[in-house]
Coordinates of C-alpha atoms in Angstrom, one line a residue:
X1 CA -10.4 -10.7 4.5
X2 CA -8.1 -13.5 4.6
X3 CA -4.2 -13.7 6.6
X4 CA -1.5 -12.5 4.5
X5 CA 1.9 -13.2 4.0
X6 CA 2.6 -9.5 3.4
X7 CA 5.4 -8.8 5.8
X8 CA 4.1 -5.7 7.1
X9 CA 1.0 -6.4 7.9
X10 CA -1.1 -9.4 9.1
X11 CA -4.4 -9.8 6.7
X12 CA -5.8 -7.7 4.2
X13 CA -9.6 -6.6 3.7
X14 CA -10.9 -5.9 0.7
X15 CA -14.3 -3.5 0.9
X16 CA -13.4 -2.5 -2.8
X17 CA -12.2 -4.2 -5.8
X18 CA -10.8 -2.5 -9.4
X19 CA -8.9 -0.1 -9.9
X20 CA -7.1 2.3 -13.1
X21 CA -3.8 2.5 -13.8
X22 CA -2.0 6.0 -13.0
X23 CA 1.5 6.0 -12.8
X24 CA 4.7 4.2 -13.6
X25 CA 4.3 2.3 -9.9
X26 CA 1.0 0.6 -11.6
X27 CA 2.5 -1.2 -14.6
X28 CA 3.0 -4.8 -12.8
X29 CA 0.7 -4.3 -10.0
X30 CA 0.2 -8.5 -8.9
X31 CA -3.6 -7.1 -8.2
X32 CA -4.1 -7.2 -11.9
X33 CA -3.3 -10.2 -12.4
X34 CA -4.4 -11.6 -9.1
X35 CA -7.8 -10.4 -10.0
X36 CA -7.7 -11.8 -13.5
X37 CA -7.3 -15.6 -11.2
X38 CA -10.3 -14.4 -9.0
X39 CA -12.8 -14.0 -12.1
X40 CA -11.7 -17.3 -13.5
X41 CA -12.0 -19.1 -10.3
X42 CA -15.3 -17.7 -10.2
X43 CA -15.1 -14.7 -7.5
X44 CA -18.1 -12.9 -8.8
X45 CA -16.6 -9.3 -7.2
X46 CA -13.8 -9.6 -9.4
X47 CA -15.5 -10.5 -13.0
X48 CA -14.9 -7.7 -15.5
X49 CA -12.5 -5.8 -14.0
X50 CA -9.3 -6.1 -16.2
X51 CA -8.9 -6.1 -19.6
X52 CA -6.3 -8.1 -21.8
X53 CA -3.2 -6.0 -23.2
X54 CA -0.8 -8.6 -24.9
X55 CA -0.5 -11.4 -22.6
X56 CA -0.5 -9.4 -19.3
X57 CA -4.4 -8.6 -17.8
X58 CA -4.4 -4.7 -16.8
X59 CA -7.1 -2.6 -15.0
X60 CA -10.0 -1.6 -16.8
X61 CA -11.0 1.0 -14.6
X62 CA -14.1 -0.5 -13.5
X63 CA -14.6 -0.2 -9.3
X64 CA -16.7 -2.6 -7.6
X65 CA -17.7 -1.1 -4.1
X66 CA -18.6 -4.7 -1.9
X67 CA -20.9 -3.3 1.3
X68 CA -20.7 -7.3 2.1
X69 CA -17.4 -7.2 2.8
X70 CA -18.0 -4.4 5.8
X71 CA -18.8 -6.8 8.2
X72 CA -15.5 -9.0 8.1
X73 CA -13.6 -7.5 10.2
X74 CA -16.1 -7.3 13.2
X75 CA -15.2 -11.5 13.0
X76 CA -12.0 -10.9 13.9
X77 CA -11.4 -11.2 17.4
X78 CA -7.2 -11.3 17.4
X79 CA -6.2 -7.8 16.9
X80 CA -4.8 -7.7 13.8
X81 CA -2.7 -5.4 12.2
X82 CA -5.0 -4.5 8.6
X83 CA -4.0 -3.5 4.7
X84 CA -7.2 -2.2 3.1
X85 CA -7.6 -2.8 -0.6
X86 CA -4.9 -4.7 -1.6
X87 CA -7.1 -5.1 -4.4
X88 CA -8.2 -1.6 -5.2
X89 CA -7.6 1.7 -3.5
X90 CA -9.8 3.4 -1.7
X91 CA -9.6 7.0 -2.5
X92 CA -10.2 6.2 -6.2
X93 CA -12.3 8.4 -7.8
X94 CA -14.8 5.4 -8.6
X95 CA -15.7 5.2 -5.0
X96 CA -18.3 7.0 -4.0
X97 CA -17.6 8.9 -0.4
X98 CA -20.8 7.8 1.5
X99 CA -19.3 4.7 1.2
X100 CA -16.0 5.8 2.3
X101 CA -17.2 7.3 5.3
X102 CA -18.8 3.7 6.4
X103 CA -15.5 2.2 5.7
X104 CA -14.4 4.2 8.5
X105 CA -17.5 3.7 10.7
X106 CA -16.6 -0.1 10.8
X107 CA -12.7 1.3 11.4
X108 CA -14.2 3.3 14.3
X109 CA -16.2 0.4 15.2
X110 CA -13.3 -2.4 15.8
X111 CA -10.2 -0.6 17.5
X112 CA -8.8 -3.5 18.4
X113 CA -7.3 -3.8 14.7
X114 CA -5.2 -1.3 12.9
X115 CA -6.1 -0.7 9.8
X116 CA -3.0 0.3 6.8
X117 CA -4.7 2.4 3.9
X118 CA -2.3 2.8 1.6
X119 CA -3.2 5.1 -1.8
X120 CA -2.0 6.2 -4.9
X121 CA -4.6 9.1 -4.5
X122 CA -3.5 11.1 -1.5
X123 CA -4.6 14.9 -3.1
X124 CA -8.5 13.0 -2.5
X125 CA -7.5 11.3 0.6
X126 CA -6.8 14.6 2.4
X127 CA -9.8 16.6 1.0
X128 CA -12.1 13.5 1.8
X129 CA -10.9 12.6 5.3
X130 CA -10.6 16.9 6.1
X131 CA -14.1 17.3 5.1
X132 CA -16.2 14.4 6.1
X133 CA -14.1 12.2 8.6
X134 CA -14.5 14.0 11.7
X135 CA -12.1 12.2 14.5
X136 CA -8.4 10.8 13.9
X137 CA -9.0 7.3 14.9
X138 CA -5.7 6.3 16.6
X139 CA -6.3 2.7 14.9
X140 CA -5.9 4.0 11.2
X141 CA -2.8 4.4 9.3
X142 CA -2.8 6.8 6.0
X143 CA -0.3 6.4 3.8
X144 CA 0.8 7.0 0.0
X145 CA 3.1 5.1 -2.5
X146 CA 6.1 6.8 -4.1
X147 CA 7.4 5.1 -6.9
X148 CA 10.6 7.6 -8.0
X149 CA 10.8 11.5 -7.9
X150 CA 8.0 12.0 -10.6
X151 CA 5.7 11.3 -7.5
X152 CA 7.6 12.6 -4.6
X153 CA 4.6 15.4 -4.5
X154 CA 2.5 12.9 -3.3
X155 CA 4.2 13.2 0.5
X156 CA 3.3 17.0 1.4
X157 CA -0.9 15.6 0.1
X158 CA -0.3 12.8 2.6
X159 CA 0.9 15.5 5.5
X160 CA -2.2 17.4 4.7
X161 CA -4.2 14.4 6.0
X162 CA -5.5 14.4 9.1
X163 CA -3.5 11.2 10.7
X164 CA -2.1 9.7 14.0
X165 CA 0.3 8.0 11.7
X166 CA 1.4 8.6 8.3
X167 CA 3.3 6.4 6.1
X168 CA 5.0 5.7 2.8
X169 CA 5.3 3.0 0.5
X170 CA 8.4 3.4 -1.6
X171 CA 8.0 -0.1 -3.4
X172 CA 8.4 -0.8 -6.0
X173 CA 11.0 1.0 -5.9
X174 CA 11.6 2.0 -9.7
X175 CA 13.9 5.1 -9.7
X176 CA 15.6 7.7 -7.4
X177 CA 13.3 9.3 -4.9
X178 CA 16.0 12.2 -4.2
X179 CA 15.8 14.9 -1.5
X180 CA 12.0 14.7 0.1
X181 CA 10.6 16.1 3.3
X182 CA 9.6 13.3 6.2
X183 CA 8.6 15.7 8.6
X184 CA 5.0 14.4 10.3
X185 CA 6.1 11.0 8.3
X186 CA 6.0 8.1 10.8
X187 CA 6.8 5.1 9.0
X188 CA 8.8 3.9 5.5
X189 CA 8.4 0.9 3.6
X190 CA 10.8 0.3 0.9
X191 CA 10.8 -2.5 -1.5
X192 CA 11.5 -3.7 -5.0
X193 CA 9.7 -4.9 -7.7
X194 CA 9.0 -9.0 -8.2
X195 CA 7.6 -10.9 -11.0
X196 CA 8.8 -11.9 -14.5
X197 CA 9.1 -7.7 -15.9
X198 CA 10.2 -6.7 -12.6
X199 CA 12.6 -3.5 -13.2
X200 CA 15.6 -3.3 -11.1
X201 CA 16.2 -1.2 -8.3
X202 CA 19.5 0.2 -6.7
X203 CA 20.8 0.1 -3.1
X204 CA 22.0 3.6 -3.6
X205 CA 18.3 4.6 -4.1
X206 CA 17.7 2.7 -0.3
X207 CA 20.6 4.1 0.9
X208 CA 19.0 7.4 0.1
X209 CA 15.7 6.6 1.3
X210 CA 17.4 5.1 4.8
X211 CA 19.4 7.9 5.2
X212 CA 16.2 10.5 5.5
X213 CA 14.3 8.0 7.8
X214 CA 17.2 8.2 10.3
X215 CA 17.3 12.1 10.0
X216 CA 13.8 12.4 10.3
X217 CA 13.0 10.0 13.1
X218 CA 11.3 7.9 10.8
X219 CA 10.6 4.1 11.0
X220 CA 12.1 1.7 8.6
X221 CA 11.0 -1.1 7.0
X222 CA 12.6 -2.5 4.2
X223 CA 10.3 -5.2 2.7
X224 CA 12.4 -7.4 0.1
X225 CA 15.0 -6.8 -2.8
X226 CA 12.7 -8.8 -5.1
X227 CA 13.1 -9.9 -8.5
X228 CA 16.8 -7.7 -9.0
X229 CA 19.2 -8.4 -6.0
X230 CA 21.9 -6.1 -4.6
X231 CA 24.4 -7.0 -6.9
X232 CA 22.0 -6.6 -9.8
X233 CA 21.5 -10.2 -11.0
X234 CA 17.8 -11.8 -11.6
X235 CA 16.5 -14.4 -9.0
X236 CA 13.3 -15.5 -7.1
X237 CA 12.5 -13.0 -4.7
X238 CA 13.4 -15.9 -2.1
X239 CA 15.9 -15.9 -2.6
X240 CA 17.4 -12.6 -3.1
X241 CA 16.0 -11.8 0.8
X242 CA 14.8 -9.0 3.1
X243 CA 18.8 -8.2 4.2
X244 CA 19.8 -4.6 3.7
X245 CA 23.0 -3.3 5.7
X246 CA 23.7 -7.0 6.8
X247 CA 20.0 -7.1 9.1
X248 CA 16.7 -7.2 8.6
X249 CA 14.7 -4.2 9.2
X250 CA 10.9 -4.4 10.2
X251 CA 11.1 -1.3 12.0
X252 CA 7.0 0.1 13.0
X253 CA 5.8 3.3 14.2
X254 CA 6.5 4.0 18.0
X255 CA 3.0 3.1 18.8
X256 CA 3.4 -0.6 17.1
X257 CA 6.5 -2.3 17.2
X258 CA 6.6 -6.1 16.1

């Protein structure tokens, strides 16, 4: 686990490492590549996990469960706001659910933290946590990522999960979400893509998004234009900036403001 400058959440804690590519919303995934670093610095967790497609490194679809890694967060005395597997995702189908469930025994076990799980696998995430996780911890966040429309199903999975808060990534933000249903939704992130083959994204698509977090009640937290800004030209995420609607928004469930 190590801080993180991640602006909605404090450190990240990685129990799990790999993952497979599954959706639009994967292609420049910086875990890829972040990994690729890892296994040539060394980090034996991360060695064979990618493979090499042109230049780039992409998932291989090897998962690497690390039962090491379940006693970080017990040395964290600071409450700290948590994003588990920024490296992987949890409810891949790699990982086995006994080890799932003592993921959440060391949630369970350090309330003082709240823990952001954030998956691309919600459908597994609501039969997993409905069958075997048998409180809502108040300290654990589910939420799903939602690329464009071709994923919006991906939101009434994530309301299926037993959760005291629910949220949704919409970054990066690749295409036009259209009409979707926030209902039992607590919290939005939306964000654009960065990197060298980021793809663009469109302020009407935010002003979309925006608009259904206000009818819904729903918190808003708009991360970053990144690589595109909002007149459509290239820059460093920098300095394109975190402004939407001339302010920043960093918006958190009602529990948790900043």
């Amino acid at each position: 686990m190590a801080d993180t400058q991640i602006e909605w959440t404090d450190a990240t804690w990685n129990p799990v490492a790999g993952c497979s590519i599954v959706t639009a919303g994967c292609t420049n995934c910086y875990a890829m590549q972040m990994a690729r670093r890892l296994e040539a610095m060394g980090v034996a967790k991360y060695n064979g996990l990618t493979r090499k497609s042109g230049k780039r490194a992409i998932w291989n679809g090897v998962v690497r469960e690390d039962r090491s890694a379940l006693e970080i967060p017990f040395g964290w005395r600071k409450a700290k706001k948590i994003f588990v597997n920024s490296m992987s995702d949890l409810f891949h189908e790699a990982v086995s659910e006994a080890f799932i469930v003592d993921v959440w025994r060391v949630m369970r076990d350090t309330p003082h933290h709240n823990y952001q799980i954030l998956t691309k696998r919600p459908e597994r995430m609501a039969e997993i946590v409905s069958r075997l996780i048998p409180d809502v911890l108040p300290n654990v966040w589910l939420g799903t990522s939602v690329e464009n429309a071709d994923v919006g199903h991906r939101i009434g999975h994530l309301r299926a999960v037993p959760a005291a808060i629910r949220f949704i990534s919409f970054e990066p933000l690749i295409g036009q979400v259209g009409a979707v249903d926030l209902t039992d939704v607590h919290w939005a992130i939306v964000g654009g893509e960065s990197g060298l083959d980021a793809r663009p994204i469109r302020e009407d698509w935010i002003d979309e998004i925006y608009a259904q977090c206000d009818a819904y009640g729903t918190a808003f937290f708009f991360k970053q234009w990144g690589t595109w800004g909002k007149d459509n030209k290239k820059r460093s995420k920098k300095a394109n900036g975190r402004e939407y609607r001339g302010r920043t928004w960093n918006e958190m469930p009602a529990t948790l403001e900043i």
